PDB file of C-alpha atoms in Angstrom:
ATOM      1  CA  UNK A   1     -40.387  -5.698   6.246  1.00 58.00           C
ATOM      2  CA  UNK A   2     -37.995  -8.026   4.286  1.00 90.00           C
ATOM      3  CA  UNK A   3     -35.528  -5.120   3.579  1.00 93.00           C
ATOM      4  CA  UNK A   4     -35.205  -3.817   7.375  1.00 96.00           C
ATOM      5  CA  UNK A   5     -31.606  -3.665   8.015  1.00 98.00           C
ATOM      6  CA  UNK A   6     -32.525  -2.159  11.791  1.00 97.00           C
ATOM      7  CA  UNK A   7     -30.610  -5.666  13.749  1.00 95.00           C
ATOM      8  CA  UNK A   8     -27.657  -4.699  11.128  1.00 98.00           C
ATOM      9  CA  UNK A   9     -23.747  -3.251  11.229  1.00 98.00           C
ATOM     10  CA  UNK A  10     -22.619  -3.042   7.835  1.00 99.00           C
ATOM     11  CA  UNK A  11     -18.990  -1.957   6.583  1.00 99.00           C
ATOM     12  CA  UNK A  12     -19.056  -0.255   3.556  1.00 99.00           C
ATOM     13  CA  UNK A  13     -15.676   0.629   1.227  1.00 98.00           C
ATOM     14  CA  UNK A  14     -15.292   3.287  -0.624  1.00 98.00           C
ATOM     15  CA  UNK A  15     -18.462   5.198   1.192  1.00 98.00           C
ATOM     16  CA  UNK A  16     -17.873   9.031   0.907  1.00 98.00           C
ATOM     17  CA  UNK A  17     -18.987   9.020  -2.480  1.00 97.00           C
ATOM     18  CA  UNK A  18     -20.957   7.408  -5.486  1.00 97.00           C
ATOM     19  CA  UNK A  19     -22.027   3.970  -5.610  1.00 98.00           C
ATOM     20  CA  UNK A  20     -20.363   3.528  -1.575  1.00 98.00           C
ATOM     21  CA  UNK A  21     -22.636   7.033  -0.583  1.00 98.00           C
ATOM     22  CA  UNK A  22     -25.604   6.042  -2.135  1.00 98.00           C
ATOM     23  CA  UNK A  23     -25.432   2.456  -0.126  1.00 98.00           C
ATOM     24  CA  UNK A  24     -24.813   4.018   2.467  1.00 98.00           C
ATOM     25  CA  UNK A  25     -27.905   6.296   2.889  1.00 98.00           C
ATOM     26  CA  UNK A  26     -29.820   3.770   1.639  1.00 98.00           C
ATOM     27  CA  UNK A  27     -28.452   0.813   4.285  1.00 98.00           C
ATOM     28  CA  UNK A  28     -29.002   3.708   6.910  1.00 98.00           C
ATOM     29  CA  UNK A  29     -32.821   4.965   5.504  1.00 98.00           C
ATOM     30  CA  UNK A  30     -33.448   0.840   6.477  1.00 98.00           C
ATOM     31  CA  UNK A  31     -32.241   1.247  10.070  1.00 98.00           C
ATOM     32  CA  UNK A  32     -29.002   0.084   9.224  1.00 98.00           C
ATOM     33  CA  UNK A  33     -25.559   1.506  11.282  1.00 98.00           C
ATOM     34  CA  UNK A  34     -22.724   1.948   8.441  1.00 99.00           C
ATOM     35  CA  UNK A  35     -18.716   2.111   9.192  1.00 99.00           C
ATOM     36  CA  UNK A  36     -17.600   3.448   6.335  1.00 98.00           C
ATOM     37  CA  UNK A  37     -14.012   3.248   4.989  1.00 98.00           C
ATOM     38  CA  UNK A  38     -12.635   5.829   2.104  1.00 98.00           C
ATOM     39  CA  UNK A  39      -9.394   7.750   1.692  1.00 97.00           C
ATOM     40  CA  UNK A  40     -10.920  10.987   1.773  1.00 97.00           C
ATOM     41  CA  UNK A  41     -13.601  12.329   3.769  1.00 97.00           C
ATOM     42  CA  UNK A  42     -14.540  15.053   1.431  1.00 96.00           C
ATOM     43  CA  UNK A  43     -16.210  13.886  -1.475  1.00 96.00           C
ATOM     44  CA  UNK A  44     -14.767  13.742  -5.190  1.00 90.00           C
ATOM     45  CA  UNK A  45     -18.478  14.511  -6.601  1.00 91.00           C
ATOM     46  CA  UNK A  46     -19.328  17.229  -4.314  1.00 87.00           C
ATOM     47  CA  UNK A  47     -21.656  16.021  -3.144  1.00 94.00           C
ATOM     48  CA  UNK A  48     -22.793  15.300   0.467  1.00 97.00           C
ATOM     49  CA  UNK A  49     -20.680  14.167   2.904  1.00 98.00           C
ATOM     50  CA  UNK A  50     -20.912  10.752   4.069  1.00 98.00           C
ATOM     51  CA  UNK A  51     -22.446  12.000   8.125  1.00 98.00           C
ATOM     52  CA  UNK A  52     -25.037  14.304   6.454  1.00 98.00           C
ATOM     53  CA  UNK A  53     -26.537  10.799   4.999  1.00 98.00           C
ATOM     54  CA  UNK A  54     -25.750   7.901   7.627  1.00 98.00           C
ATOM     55  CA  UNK A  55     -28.266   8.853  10.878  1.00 98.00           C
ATOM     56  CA  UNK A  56     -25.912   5.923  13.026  1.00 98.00           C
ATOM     57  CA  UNK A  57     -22.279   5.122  12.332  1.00 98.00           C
ATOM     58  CA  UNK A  58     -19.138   7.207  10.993  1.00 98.00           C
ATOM     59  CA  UNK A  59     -16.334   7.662   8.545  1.00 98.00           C
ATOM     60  CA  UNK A  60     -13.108   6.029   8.827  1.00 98.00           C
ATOM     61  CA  UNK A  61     -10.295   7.706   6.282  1.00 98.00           C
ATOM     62  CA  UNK A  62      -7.753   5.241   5.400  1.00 98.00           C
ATOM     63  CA  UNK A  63      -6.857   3.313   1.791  1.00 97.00           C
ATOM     64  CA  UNK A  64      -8.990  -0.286   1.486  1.00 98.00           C
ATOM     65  CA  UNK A  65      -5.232  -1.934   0.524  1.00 96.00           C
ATOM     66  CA  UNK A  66      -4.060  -0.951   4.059  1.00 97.00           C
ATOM     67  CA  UNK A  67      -4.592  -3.486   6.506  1.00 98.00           C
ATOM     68  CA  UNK A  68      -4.310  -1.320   9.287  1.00 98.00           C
ATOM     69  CA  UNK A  69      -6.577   0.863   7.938  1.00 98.00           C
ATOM     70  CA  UNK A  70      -8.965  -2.426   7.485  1.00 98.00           C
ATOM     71  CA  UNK A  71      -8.069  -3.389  10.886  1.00 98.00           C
ATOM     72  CA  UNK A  72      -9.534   0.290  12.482  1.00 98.00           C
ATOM     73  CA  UNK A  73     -12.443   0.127  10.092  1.00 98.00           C
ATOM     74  CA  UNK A  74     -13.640  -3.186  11.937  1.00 98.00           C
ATOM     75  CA  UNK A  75     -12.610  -2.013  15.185  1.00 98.00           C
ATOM     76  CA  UNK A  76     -14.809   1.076  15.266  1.00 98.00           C
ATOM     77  CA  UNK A  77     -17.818  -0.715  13.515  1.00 98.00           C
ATOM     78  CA  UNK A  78     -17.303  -3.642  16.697  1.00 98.00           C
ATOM     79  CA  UNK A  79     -17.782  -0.140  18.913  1.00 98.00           C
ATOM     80  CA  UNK A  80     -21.583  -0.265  17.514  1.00 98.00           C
ATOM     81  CA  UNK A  81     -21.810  -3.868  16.614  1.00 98.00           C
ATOM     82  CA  UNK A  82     -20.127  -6.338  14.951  1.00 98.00           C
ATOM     83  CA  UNK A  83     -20.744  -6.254  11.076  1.00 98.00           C
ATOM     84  CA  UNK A  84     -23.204  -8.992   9.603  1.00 98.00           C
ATOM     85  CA  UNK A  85     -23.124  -7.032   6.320  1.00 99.00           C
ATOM     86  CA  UNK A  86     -19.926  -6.136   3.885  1.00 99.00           C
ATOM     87  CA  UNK A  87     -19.707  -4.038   0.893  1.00 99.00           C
ATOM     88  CA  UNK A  88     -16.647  -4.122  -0.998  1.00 98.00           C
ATOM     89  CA  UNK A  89     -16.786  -0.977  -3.347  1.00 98.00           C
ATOM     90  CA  UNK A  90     -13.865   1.326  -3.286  1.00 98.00           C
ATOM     91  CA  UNK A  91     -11.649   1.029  -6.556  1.00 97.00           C
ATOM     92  CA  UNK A  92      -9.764   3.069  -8.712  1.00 96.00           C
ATOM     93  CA  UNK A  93     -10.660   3.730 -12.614  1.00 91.00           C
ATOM     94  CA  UNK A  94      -9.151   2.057 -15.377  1.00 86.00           C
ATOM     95  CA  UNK A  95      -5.480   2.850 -17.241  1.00 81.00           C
ATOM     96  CA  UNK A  96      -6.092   1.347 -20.656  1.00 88.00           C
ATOM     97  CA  UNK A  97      -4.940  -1.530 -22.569  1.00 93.00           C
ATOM     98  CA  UNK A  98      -2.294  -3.535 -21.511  1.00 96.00           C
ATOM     99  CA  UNK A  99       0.519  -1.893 -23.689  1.00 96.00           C
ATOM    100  CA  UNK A 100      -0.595   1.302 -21.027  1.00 94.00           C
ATOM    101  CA  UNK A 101      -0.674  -0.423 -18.181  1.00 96.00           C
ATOM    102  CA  UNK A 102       2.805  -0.637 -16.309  1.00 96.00           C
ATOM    103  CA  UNK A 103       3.330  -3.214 -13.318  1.00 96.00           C
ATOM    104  CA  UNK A 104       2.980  -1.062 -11.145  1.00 96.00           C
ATOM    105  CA  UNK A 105      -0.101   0.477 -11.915  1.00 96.00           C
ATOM    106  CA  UNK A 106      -1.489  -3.067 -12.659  1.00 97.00           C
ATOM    107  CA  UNK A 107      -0.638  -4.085  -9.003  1.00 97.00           C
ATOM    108  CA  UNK A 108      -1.965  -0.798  -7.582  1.00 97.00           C
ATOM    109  CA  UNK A 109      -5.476  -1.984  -9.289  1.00 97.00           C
ATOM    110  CA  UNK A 110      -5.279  -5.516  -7.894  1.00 98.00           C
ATOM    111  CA  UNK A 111      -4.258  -3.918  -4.203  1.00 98.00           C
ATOM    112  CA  UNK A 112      -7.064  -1.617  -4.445  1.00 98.00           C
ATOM    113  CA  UNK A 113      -9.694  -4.249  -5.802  1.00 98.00           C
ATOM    114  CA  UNK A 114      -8.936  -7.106  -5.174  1.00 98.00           C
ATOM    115  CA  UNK A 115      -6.894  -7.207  -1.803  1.00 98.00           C
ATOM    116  CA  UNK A 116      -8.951  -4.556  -0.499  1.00 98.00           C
ATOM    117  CA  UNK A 117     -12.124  -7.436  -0.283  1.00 98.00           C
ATOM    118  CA  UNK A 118      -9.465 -10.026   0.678  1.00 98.00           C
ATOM    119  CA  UNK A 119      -8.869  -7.431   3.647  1.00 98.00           C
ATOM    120  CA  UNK A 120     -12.384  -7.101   4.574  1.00 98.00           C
ATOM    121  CA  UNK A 121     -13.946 -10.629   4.249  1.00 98.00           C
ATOM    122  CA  UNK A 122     -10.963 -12.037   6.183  1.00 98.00           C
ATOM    123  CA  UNK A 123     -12.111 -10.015   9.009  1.00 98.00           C
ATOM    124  CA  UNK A 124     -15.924 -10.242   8.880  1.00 98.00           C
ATOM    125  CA  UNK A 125     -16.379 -13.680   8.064  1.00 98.00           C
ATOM    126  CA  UNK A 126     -15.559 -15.188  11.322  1.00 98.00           C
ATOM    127  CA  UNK A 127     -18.347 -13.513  13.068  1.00 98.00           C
ATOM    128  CA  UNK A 128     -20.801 -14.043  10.513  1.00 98.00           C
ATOM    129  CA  UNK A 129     -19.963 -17.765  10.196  1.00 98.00           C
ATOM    130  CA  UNK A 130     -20.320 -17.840  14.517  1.00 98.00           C
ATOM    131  CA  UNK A 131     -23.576 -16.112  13.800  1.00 97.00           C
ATOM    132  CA  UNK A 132     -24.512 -18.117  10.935  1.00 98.00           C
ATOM    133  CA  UNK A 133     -25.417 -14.665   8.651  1.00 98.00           C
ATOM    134  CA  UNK A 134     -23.791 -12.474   6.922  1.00 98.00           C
ATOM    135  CA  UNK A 135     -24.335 -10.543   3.603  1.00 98.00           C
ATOM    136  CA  UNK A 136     -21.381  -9.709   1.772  1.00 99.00           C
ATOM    137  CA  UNK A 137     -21.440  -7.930  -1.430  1.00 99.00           C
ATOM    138  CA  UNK A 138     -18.666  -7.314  -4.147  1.00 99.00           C
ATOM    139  CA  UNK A 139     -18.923  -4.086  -6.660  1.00 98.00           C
ATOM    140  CA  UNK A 140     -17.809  -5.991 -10.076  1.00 98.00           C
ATOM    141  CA  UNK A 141     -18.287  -4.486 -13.355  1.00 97.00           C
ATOM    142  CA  UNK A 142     -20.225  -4.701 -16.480  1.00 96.00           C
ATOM    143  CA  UNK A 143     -16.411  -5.092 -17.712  1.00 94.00           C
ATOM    144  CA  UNK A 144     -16.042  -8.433 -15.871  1.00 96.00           C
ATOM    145  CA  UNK A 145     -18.696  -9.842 -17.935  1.00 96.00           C
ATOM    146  CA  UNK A 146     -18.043  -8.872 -21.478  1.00 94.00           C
ATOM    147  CA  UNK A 147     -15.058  -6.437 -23.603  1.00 89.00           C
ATOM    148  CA  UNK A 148     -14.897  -2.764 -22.318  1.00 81.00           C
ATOM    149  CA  UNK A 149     -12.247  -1.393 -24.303  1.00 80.00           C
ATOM    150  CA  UNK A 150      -8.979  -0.355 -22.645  1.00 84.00           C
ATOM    151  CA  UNK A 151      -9.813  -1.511 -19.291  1.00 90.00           C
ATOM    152  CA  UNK A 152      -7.177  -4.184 -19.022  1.00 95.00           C
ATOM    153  CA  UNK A 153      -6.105  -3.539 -15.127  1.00 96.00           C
ATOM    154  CA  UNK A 154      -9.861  -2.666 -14.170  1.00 96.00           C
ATOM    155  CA  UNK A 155     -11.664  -5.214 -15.737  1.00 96.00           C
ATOM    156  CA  UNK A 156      -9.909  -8.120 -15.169  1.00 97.00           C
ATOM    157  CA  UNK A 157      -9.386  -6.953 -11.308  1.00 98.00           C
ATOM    158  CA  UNK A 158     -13.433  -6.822 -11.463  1.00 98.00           C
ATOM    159  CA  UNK A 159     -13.509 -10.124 -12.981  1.00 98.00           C
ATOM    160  CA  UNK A 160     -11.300 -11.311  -9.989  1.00 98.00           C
ATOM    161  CA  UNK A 161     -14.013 -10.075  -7.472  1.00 98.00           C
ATOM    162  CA  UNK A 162     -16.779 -12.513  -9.616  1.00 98.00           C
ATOM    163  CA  UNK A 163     -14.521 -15.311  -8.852  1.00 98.00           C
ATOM    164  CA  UNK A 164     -14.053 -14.303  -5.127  1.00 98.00           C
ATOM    165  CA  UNK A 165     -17.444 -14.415  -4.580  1.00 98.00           C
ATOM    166  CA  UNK A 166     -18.156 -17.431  -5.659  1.00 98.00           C
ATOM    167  CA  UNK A 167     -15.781 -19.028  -4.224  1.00 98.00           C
ATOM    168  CA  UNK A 168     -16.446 -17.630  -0.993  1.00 98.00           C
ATOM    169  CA  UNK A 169     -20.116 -18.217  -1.649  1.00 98.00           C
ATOM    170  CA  UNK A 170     -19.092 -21.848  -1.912  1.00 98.00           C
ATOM    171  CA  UNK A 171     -16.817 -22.038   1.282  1.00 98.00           C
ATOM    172  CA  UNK A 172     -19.675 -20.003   3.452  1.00 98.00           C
ATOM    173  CA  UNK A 173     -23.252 -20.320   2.101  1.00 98.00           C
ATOM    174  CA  UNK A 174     -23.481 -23.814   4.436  1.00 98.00           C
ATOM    175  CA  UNK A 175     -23.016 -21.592   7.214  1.00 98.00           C
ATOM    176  CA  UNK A 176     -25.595 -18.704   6.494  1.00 98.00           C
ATOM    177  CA  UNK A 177     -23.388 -16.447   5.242  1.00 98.00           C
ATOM    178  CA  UNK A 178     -24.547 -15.140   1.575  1.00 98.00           C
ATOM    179  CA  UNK A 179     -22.139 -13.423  -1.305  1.00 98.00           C
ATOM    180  CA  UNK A 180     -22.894 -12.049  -4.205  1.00 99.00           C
ATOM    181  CA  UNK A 181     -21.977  -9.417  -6.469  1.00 99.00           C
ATOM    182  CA  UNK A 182     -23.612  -6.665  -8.122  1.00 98.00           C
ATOM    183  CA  UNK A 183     -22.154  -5.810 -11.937  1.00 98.00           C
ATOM    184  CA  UNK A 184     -22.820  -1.783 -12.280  1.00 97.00           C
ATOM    185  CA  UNK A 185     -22.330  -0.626 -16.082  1.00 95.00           C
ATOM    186  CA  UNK A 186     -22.367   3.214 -16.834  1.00 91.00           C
ATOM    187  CA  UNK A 187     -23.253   5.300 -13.416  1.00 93.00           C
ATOM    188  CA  UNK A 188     -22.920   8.965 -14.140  1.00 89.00           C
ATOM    189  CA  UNK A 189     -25.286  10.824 -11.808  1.00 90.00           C
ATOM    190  CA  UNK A 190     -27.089  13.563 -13.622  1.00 84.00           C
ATOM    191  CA  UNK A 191     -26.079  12.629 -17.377  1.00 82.00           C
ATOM    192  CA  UNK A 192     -28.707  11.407 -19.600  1.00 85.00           C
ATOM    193  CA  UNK A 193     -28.077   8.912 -22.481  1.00 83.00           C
ATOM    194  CA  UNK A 194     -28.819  11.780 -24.977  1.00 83.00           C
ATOM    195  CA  UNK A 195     -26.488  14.204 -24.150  1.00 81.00           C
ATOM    196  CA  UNK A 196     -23.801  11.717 -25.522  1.00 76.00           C
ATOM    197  CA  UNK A 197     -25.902  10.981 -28.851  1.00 72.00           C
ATOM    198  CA  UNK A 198     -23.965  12.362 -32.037  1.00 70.00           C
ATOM    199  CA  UNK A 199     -21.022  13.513 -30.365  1.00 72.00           C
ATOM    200  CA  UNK A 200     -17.832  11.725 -31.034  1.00 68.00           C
ATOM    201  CA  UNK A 201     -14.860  10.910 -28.591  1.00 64.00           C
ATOM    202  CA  UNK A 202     -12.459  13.172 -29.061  1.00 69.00           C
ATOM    203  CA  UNK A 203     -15.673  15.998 -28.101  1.00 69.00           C
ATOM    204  CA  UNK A 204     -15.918  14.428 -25.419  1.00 67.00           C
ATOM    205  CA  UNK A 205     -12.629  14.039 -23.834  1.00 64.00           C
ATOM    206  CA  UNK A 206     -11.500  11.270 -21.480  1.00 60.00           C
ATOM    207  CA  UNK A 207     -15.353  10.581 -21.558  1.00 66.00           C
ATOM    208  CA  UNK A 208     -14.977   9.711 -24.833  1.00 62.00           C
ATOM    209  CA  UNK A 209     -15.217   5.866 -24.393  1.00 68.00           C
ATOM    210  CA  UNK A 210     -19.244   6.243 -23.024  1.00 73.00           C
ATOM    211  CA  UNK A 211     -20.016   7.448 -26.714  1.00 73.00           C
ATOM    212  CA  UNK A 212     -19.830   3.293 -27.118  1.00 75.00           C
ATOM    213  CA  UNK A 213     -20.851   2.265 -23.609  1.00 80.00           C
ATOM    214  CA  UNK A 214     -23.913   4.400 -23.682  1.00 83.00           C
ATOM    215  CA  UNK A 215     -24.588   2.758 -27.355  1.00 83.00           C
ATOM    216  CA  UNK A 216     -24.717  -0.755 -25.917  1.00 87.00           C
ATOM    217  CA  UNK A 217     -27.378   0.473 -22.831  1.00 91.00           C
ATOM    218  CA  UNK A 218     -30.630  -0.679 -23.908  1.00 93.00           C
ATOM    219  CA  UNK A 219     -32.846   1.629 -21.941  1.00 94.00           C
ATOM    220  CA  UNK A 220     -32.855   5.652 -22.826  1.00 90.00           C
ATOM    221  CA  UNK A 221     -31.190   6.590 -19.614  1.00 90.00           C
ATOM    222  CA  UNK A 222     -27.582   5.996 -18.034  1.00 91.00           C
ATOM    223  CA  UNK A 223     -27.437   4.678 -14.451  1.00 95.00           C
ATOM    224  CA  UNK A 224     -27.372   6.380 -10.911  1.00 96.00           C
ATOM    225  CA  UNK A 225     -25.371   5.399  -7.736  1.00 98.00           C
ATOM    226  CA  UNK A 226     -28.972   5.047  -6.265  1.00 98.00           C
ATOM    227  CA  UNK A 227     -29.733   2.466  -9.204  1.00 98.00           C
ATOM    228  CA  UNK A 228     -26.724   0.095  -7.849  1.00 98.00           C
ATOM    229  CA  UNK A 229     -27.363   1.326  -4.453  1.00 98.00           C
ATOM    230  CA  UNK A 230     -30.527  -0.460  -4.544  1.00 98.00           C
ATOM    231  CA  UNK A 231     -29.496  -3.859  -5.647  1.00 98.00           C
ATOM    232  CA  UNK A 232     -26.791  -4.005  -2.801  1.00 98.00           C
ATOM    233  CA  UNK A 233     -29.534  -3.617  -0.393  1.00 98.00           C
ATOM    234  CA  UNK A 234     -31.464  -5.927  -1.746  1.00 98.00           C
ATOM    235  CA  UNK A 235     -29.266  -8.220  -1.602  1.00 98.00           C
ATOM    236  CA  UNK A 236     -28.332  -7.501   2.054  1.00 98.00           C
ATOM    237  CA  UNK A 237     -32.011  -8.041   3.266  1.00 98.00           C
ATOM    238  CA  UNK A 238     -33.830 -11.046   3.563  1.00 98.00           C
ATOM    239  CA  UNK A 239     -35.468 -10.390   0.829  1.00 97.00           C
ATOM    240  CA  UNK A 240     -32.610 -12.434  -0.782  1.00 98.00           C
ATOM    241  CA  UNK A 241     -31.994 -14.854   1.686  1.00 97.00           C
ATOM    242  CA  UNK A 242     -32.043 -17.794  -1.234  1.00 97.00           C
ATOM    243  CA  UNK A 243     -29.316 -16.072  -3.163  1.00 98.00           C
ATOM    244  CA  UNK A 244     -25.980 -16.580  -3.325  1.00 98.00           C
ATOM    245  CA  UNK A 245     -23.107 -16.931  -5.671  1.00 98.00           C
ATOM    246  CA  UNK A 246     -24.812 -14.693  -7.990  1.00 98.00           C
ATOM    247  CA  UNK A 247     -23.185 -11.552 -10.029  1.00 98.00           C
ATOM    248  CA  UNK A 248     -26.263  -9.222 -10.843  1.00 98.00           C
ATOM    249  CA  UNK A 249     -25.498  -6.724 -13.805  1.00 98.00           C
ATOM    250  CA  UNK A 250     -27.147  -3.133 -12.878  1.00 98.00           C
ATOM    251  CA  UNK A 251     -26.393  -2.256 -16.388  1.00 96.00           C
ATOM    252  CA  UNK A 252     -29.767  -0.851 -18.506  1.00 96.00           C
ATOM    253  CA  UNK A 253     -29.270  -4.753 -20.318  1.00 96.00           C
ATOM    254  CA  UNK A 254     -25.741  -3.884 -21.713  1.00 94.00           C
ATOM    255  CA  UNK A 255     -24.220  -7.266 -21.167  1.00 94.00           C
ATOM    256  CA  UNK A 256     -27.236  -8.902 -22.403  1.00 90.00           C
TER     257      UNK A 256
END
């Protein structure tokens, strides 16, 4: 089967909930084992936690901007195997437009994001390349590709990860090692597209902004973790072993 992960470590960010969870038990359903890396064990969606999913690997709790915490991520993944697939997912949401957004905050978003993958392809890439394959895999954003409103810090640190891979997909593809990224647009598990039809933002709160999001989704429905989930595993088979440097939107056609 071109999607058996069985010969496969993978590291996966931001894995004890959402989008990182549902790659997770999927990577593991295809024989993968998964070291996963989050700053919580107990997940923020209640739902389950990340060893009631993965059959072969663990948790590691620690922040993605931490090198140390980076550093005993790869070490206890190297206790199984070491990785030959990457998944840079954890991130933080979004603070607004840039008049919101104070330095701090902005660097928080960029440590999170963007130096979180530095952290993690800096220390898998060397054993891919000596293996000649890898799979890595940046979570990007439908923001990154066109204007999500006040998502100044978030978008452009997404935008940054479309860069990094394919920059690193030019530096590493010679030597078997693919990148790519996945774009995910609206992922609420459990909502449908309707229940945001006719209601305005200020009904709905700080989800106020998906009354526009879920506008620009071309299919009926709004995304699942499982949705994105499946794309990353895809393309950390072989059934996309001639792809590289590509971003793929998982967005119902918003950024069409």
């Amino acid at each position: 089967m071109r999607t058996d992960l069985s010969d496969h470590t993978a590291v996966v960010t931001g894995a004890a909930a959402g989008i990182g969870r549902a790659t997770a038990s999927l990577f593991s359903d295809h024989g993968a084992t998964v070291v996963g890396l989050d700053i919580d064990a107990e997940p923020h969606d209640s739902g389950p936690r990340f060893g009631d999913v993965v059959e072969r690997g663990e948790l590691v709790v620690g922040d993605v901007s931490d090198p140390e915490r980076v550093d005993e991520l790869f070490a206890v993944a190297r206790e199984y195997a070491e990785p030959s697939i990457a998944v840079n997912n954890a991130g933080i949401g979004s603070r607004g437009s840039i008049s919101d957004v104070g330095l701090d905050a902005w660097r928080e978003m960029y440590r999170v994001h963007v130096e979180g993958a530095y952290q993690v392809c800096r220390r898998a890439l060397p054993a891919m390349v000596e293996r000649g394959d890898g799979r890595i895999v940046n979570v990007s954003s439908v923001g990154a590709l066109v204007p999500y409103e006040e998502s100044v810090d978030y978008a452009s640190a997404k935008g940054a990860l479309v860069s990094l891979t394919r920059q690193l997909a030019g530096d590493y593809s010679a030597d078997g090692v693919r990148v790519n990224a996945v774009a995910p647009g609206i992922i609420r598990p459990g909502k449908t597209k309707s229940e945001f039809a006719g209601k305005t933002a200020a009904e709905l709160g700080d989800q106020g902004r998906l009354v526009s999001a879920t506008d620009r989704t071309l299919l009926p429905y709004i995304g699942d973790p499982a949705d994105v989930a499946a794309a990353i595993t895809f393309l950390s088979s072989d059934a996309a072993r001639f792809i590289t440097a590509q971003v793929l939107p998982v967005d119902g056609g918003w950024s069409v």
